[in-house]
PDB file of C-alpha atoms in Angstrom:
ATOM      1  CA  MET A   1     -13.563  19.547  -5.819  1.00  0.00           C
ATOM      2  CA  THR A   2     -13.859  18.114  -9.325  1.00  0.00           C
ATOM      3  CA  SER A   3     -12.175  14.799 -10.088  1.00  0.00           C
ATOM      4  CA  LEU A   4     -10.349  14.638 -13.399  1.00  0.00           C
ATOM      5  CA  PRO A   5      -9.579  11.456 -15.372  1.00  0.00           C
ATOM      6  CA  THR A   6      -6.180  10.116 -14.340  1.00  0.00           C
ATOM      7  CA  PRO A   7      -4.133   7.109 -15.540  1.00  0.00           C
ATOM      8  CA  PHE A   8      -2.736   4.839 -12.802  1.00  0.00           C
ATOM      9  CA  THR A   9       0.324   2.816 -13.822  1.00  0.00           C
ATOM     10  CA  THR A  10       2.882   0.507 -12.219  1.00  0.00           C
ATOM     11  CA  ARG A  11       6.380  -0.676 -13.053  1.00  0.00           C
ATOM     12  CA  GLY A  12       8.367  -3.542 -11.570  1.00  0.00           C
ATOM     13  CA  ASP A  13      12.002  -3.367 -10.532  1.00  0.00           C
ATOM     14  CA  GLY A  14      14.258  -3.362 -13.584  1.00  0.00           C
ATOM     15  CA  GLU A  15      11.402  -2.727 -16.034  1.00  0.00           C
ATOM     16  CA  SER A  16      11.439   0.261 -18.373  1.00  0.00           C
ATOM     17  CA  ARG A  17       7.750   0.294 -19.401  1.00  0.00           C
ATOM     18  CA  TRP A  18       4.862   1.403 -17.210  1.00  0.00           C
ATOM     19  CA  LEU A  19       1.893  -0.999 -17.116  1.00  0.00           C
ATOM     20  CA  LEU A  20      -1.552   0.638 -17.136  1.00  0.00           C
ATOM     21  CA  LEU A  21      -3.620  -0.580 -14.174  1.00  0.00           C
ATOM     22  CA  LYS A  22      -6.532   1.826 -14.566  1.00  0.00           C
ATOM     23  CA  ASN A  23      -7.249   4.560 -17.084  1.00  0.00           C
ATOM     24  CA  ASN A  24      -9.539   7.546 -16.541  1.00  0.00           C
ATOM     25  CA  LEU A  25      -9.395   7.153 -12.782  1.00  0.00           C
ATOM     26  CA  THR A  26     -11.719   9.732 -11.215  1.00  0.00           C
ATOM     27  CA  ASP A  27     -11.967   8.410  -7.641  1.00  0.00           C
ATOM     28  CA  ARG A  28      -9.799   9.846  -4.885  1.00  0.00           C
ATOM     29  CA  PHE A  29      -8.760   6.311  -3.878  1.00  0.00           C
ATOM     30  CA  TYR A  30      -7.977   3.221  -5.904  1.00  0.00           C
ATOM     31  CA  SER A  31      -7.187  -0.333  -4.864  1.00  0.00           C
ATOM     32  CA  PHE A  32      -6.274  -3.288  -7.050  1.00  0.00           C
ATOM     33  CA  ASP A  33      -5.725  -7.018  -6.712  1.00  0.00           C
ATOM     34  CA  SER A  34      -1.965  -7.303  -6.166  1.00  0.00           C
ATOM     35  CA  SER A  35      -2.138 -11.084  -6.668  1.00  0.00           C
ATOM     36  CA  LEU A  36      -2.270 -10.314 -10.403  1.00  0.00           C
ATOM     37  CA  LEU A  37       1.332  -9.067 -10.201  1.00  0.00           C
ATOM     38  CA  PRO A  38       4.343 -11.378  -9.916  1.00  0.00           C
ATOM     39  CA  ASP A  39       6.283 -11.212  -6.634  1.00  0.00           C
ATOM     40  CA  GLY A  40       8.765  -8.355  -6.635  1.00  0.00           C
ATOM     41  CA  GLY A  41       9.354  -4.667  -6.045  1.00  0.00           C
ATOM     42  CA  TYR A  42       7.126  -2.040  -7.666  1.00  0.00           C
ATOM     43  CA  THR A  43       6.423   1.662  -7.941  1.00  0.00           C
ATOM     44  CA  VAL A  44       3.211   3.288  -9.120  1.00  0.00           C
ATOM     45  CA  LYS A  45       2.795   6.491 -11.096  1.00  0.00           C
ATOM     46  CA  VAL A  46      -0.220   8.772 -11.311  1.00  0.00           C
ATOM     47  CA  ILE A  47      -0.506  11.441 -14.001  1.00  0.00           C
ATOM     48  CA  ALA A  48      -3.014  14.208 -13.406  1.00  0.00           C
ATOM     49  CA  SER A  49      -4.249  16.647 -16.005  1.00  0.00           C
ATOM     50  CA  ASP A  50      -6.805  19.404 -16.293  1.00  0.00           C
ATOM     51  CA  ALA A  51      -7.036  18.813 -20.063  1.00  0.00           C
ATOM     52  CA  PRO A  52     -10.770  17.944 -20.065  1.00  0.00           C
ATOM     53  CA  SER A  53     -11.629  21.450 -18.844  1.00  0.00           C
ATOM     54  CA  HIS A  54      -9.076  23.456 -20.877  1.00  0.00           C
ATOM     55  CA  SER A  55      -8.156  23.978 -24.492  1.00  0.00           C
ATOM     56  CA  PRO A  56      -5.233  21.833 -25.694  1.00  0.00           C
ATOM     57  CA  GLY A  57      -2.696  24.652 -25.464  1.00  0.00           C
ATOM     58  CA  GLU A  58      -3.656  25.567 -21.881  1.00  0.00           C
ATOM     59  CA  ALA A  59      -3.811  22.092 -20.306  1.00  0.00           C
ATOM     60  CA  LEU A  60      -1.475  21.351 -17.421  1.00  0.00           C
ATOM     61  CA  TYR A  61      -0.052  17.978 -16.382  1.00  0.00           C
ATOM     62  CA  ALA A  62       1.638  16.700 -13.225  1.00  0.00           C
ATOM     63  CA  GLU A  63       2.877  13.276 -12.223  1.00  0.00           C
ATOM     64  CA  ARG A  64       3.877  11.597  -8.987  1.00  0.00           C
ATOM     65  CA  VAL A  65       5.820   8.341  -8.532  1.00  0.00           C
ATOM     66  CA  SER A  66       5.410   6.381  -5.295  1.00  0.00           C
ATOM     67  CA  ASP A  67       8.085   4.985  -3.063  1.00  0.00           C
ATOM     68  CA  ARG A  68       9.052   1.398  -3.899  1.00  0.00           C
ATOM     69  CA  PHE A  69       6.874  -1.313  -2.326  1.00  0.00           C
ATOM     70  CA  GLU A  70       6.969  -5.107  -2.450  1.00  0.00           C
ATOM     71  CA  VAL A  71       4.349  -7.616  -3.560  1.00  0.00           C
ATOM     72  CA  ASP A  72       4.632 -11.168  -2.231  1.00  0.00           C
ATOM     73  CA  THR A  73       1.555 -13.292  -2.890  1.00  0.00           C
ATOM     74  CA  THR A  74       3.240 -16.666  -3.353  1.00  0.00           C
ATOM     75  CA  ALA A  75       2.948 -18.892  -0.293  1.00  0.00           C
ATOM     76  CA  PRO A  76       6.113 -20.445   1.137  1.00  0.00           C
ATOM     77  CA  ALA A  77       6.771 -24.064   0.149  1.00  0.00           C
ATOM     78  CA  ILE A  78       6.732 -26.898   2.685  1.00  0.00           C
ATOM     79  CA  GLY A  79       9.121 -29.790   2.231  1.00  0.00           C
ATOM     80  CA  GLY A  80      10.289 -32.821   4.158  1.00  0.00           C
ATOM     81  CA  LEU A  81       7.072 -33.088   6.133  1.00  0.00           C
ATOM     82  CA  ILE A  82       7.246 -35.961   8.607  1.00  0.00           C
ATOM     83  CA  ALA A  83       4.550 -36.659  11.192  1.00  0.00           C
ATOM     84  CA  ALA A  84       4.935 -39.726  13.390  1.00  0.00           C
ATOM     85  CA  LEU A  85       3.121 -41.036  16.429  1.00  0.00           C
ATOM     86  CA  ASP A  86       5.295 -40.630  19.535  1.00  0.00           C
ATOM     87  CA  GLY A  87       3.388 -42.109  22.475  1.00  0.00           C
ATOM     88  CA  LYS A  88       0.295 -39.959  22.946  1.00  0.00           C
ATOM     89  CA  ARG A  89       1.711 -37.147  20.828  1.00  0.00           C
ATOM     90  CA  ILE A  90       2.474 -36.507  17.182  1.00  0.00           C
ATOM     91  CA  HIS A  91       6.066 -35.539  16.385  1.00  0.00           C
ATOM     92  CA  VAL A  92       6.057 -33.153  13.397  1.00  0.00           C
ATOM     93  CA  ARG A  93       9.045 -31.937  11.387  1.00  0.00           C
ATOM     94  CA  PHE A  94       9.179 -29.908   8.192  1.00  0.00           C
ATOM     95  CA  HIS A  95      11.181 -27.325   6.275  1.00  0.00           C
ATOM     96  CA  ALA A  96       9.594 -24.133   4.893  1.00  0.00           C
ATOM     97  CA  SER A  97      11.122 -21.839   2.268  1.00  0.00           C
ATOM     98  CA  ASP A  98      10.051 -18.673   0.496  1.00  0.00           C
ATOM     99  CA  SER A  99      11.849 -17.449  -2.612  1.00  0.00           C
ATOM    100  CA  PHE A 100      11.066 -13.763  -2.029  1.00  0.00           C
ATOM    101  CA  SER A 101      10.683 -12.740   1.617  1.00  0.00           C
ATOM    102  CA  PRO A 102      11.364 -13.981   5.156  1.00  0.00           C
ATOM    103  CA  ILE A 103       8.847 -16.424   6.610  1.00  0.00           C
ATOM    104  CA  LYS A 104       6.699 -14.548   9.078  1.00  0.00           C
ATOM    105  CA  ARG A 105       5.029 -17.417  10.930  1.00  0.00           C
ATOM    106  CA  ALA A 106       3.915 -21.041  10.786  1.00  0.00           C
ATOM    107  CA  GLU A 107       0.750 -22.529  12.257  1.00  0.00           C
ATOM    108  CA  TYR A 108      -0.914 -25.917  12.451  1.00  0.00           C
ATOM    109  CA  SER A 109      -4.466 -27.123  13.009  1.00  0.00           C
ATOM    110  CA  LEU A 110      -5.310 -30.511  14.474  1.00  0.00           C
ATOM    111  CA  ASP A 111      -8.581 -32.060  13.290  1.00  0.00           C
ATOM    112  CA  GLY A 112     -10.051 -28.713  12.212  1.00  0.00           C
ATOM    113  CA  SER A 113      -9.422 -26.994  15.554  1.00  0.00           C
ATOM    114  CA  ASP A 114      -8.073 -23.440  15.975  1.00  0.00           C
ATOM    115  CA  TRP A 115      -4.751 -22.624  14.318  1.00  0.00           C
ATOM    116  CA  GLN A 116      -1.765 -22.848  16.683  1.00  0.00           C
ATOM    117  CA  PHE A 117       1.479 -20.882  16.286  1.00  0.00           C
ATOM    118  CA  VAL A 118       4.702 -22.911  15.914  1.00  0.00           C
ATOM    119  CA  GLU A 119       8.181 -21.521  16.576  1.00  0.00           C
ATOM    120  CA  PRO A 120      10.959 -22.457  14.171  1.00  0.00           C
ATOM    121  CA  VAL A 121      13.902 -24.473  15.491  1.00  0.00           C
ATOM    122  CA  GLY A 122      15.920 -21.245  15.936  1.00  0.00           C
ATOM    123  CA  GLN A 123      12.943 -19.655  17.782  1.00  0.00           C
ATOM    124  CA  LEU A 124      12.952 -16.603  15.489  1.00  0.00           C
ATOM    125  CA  SER A 125      11.178 -16.304  12.126  1.00  0.00           C
ATOM    126  CA  ASP A 126      13.601 -14.047  10.265  1.00  0.00           C
ATOM    127  CA  SER A 127      14.794 -16.025   7.254  1.00  0.00           C
ATOM    128  CA  LYS A 128      13.595 -17.188   3.839  1.00  0.00           C
ATOM    129  CA  THR A 129      14.075 -20.747   5.094  1.00  0.00           C
ATOM    130  CA  GLU A 130      13.019 -22.182   8.445  1.00  0.00           C
ATOM    131  CA  ASP A 131      13.007 -25.641  10.014  1.00  0.00           C
ATOM    132  CA  TYR A 132      10.277 -26.758  12.402  1.00  0.00           C
ATOM    133  CA  ASP A 133      10.326 -29.616  14.912  1.00  0.00           C
ATOM    134  CA  PHE A 134       7.525 -29.887  17.466  1.00  0.00           C
ATOM    135  CA  ARG A 135       5.157 -32.279  19.211  1.00  0.00           C
ATOM    136  CA  VAL A 136       1.378 -32.048  19.362  1.00  0.00           C
ATOM    137  CA  SER A 137      -0.733 -33.679  22.049  1.00  0.00           C
ATOM    138  CA  ILE A 138      -3.568 -35.809  20.691  1.00  0.00           C
ATOM    139  CA  PRO A 139      -6.777 -34.618  22.378  1.00  0.00           C
ATOM    140  CA  ARG A 140      -8.385 -38.074  22.372  1.00  0.00           C
ATOM    141  CA  ALA A 141      -6.790 -41.488  22.012  1.00  0.00           C
ATOM    142  CA  ARG A 142      -7.470 -42.021  18.316  1.00  0.00           C
ATOM    143  CA  PHE A 143      -5.523 -42.536  15.147  1.00  0.00           C
ATOM    144  CA  GLY A 144      -5.999 -41.057  11.704  1.00  0.00           C
ATOM    145  CA  THR A 145      -6.452 -37.510  13.074  1.00  0.00           C
ATOM    146  CA  PRO A 146      -5.977 -35.037  10.212  1.00  0.00           C
ATOM    147  CA  VAL A 147      -3.314 -32.358  10.667  1.00  0.00           C
ATOM    148  CA  ASP A 148      -3.315 -29.260   8.436  1.00  0.00           C
ATOM    149  CA  GLY A 149      -0.450 -26.795   8.174  1.00  0.00           C
ATOM    150  CA  ARG A 150       0.151 -23.327   6.812  1.00  0.00           C
ATOM    151  CA  GLU A 151       2.894 -20.734   6.888  1.00  0.00           C
ATOM    152  CA  ARG A 152       3.034 -17.126   5.816  1.00  0.00           C
ATOM    153  CA  GLY A 153       5.675 -14.926   4.284  1.00  0.00           C
ATOM    154  CA  GLU A 154       5.657 -11.174   4.736  1.00  0.00           C
TER     155      GLU A 154
END
């Protein structure tokens, strides 16, 4: 099977122009860095032609537009972070919000240890905003233990 040069384009929701991602695509598969696109909904279009192997009047063209898909590469924002010593534990509270998609999960790491899942206050991550309130046991009696946090949208 001979591969023919094909343009690969994308268009965001509400846009009228197609943006060229790759011209003269000859591979059967193509991947691209979606972090280069702003968060939002997109479709891609591929136009195939046999023009390189035919005279101009005999060339045929076909195009296919994908189903809509979403790109969300912006991390949720963390606000109101409070961490306070509560006996031999650390009481942690914070608010997470994502402007585009529901927050999928939140995790914390204590002093570089493995990441630990944290449930939101409502016990279900299904919203663009979530509140977290939990306590972490301190493995050894020491102060100044670093706590890292991260959360992920969909």
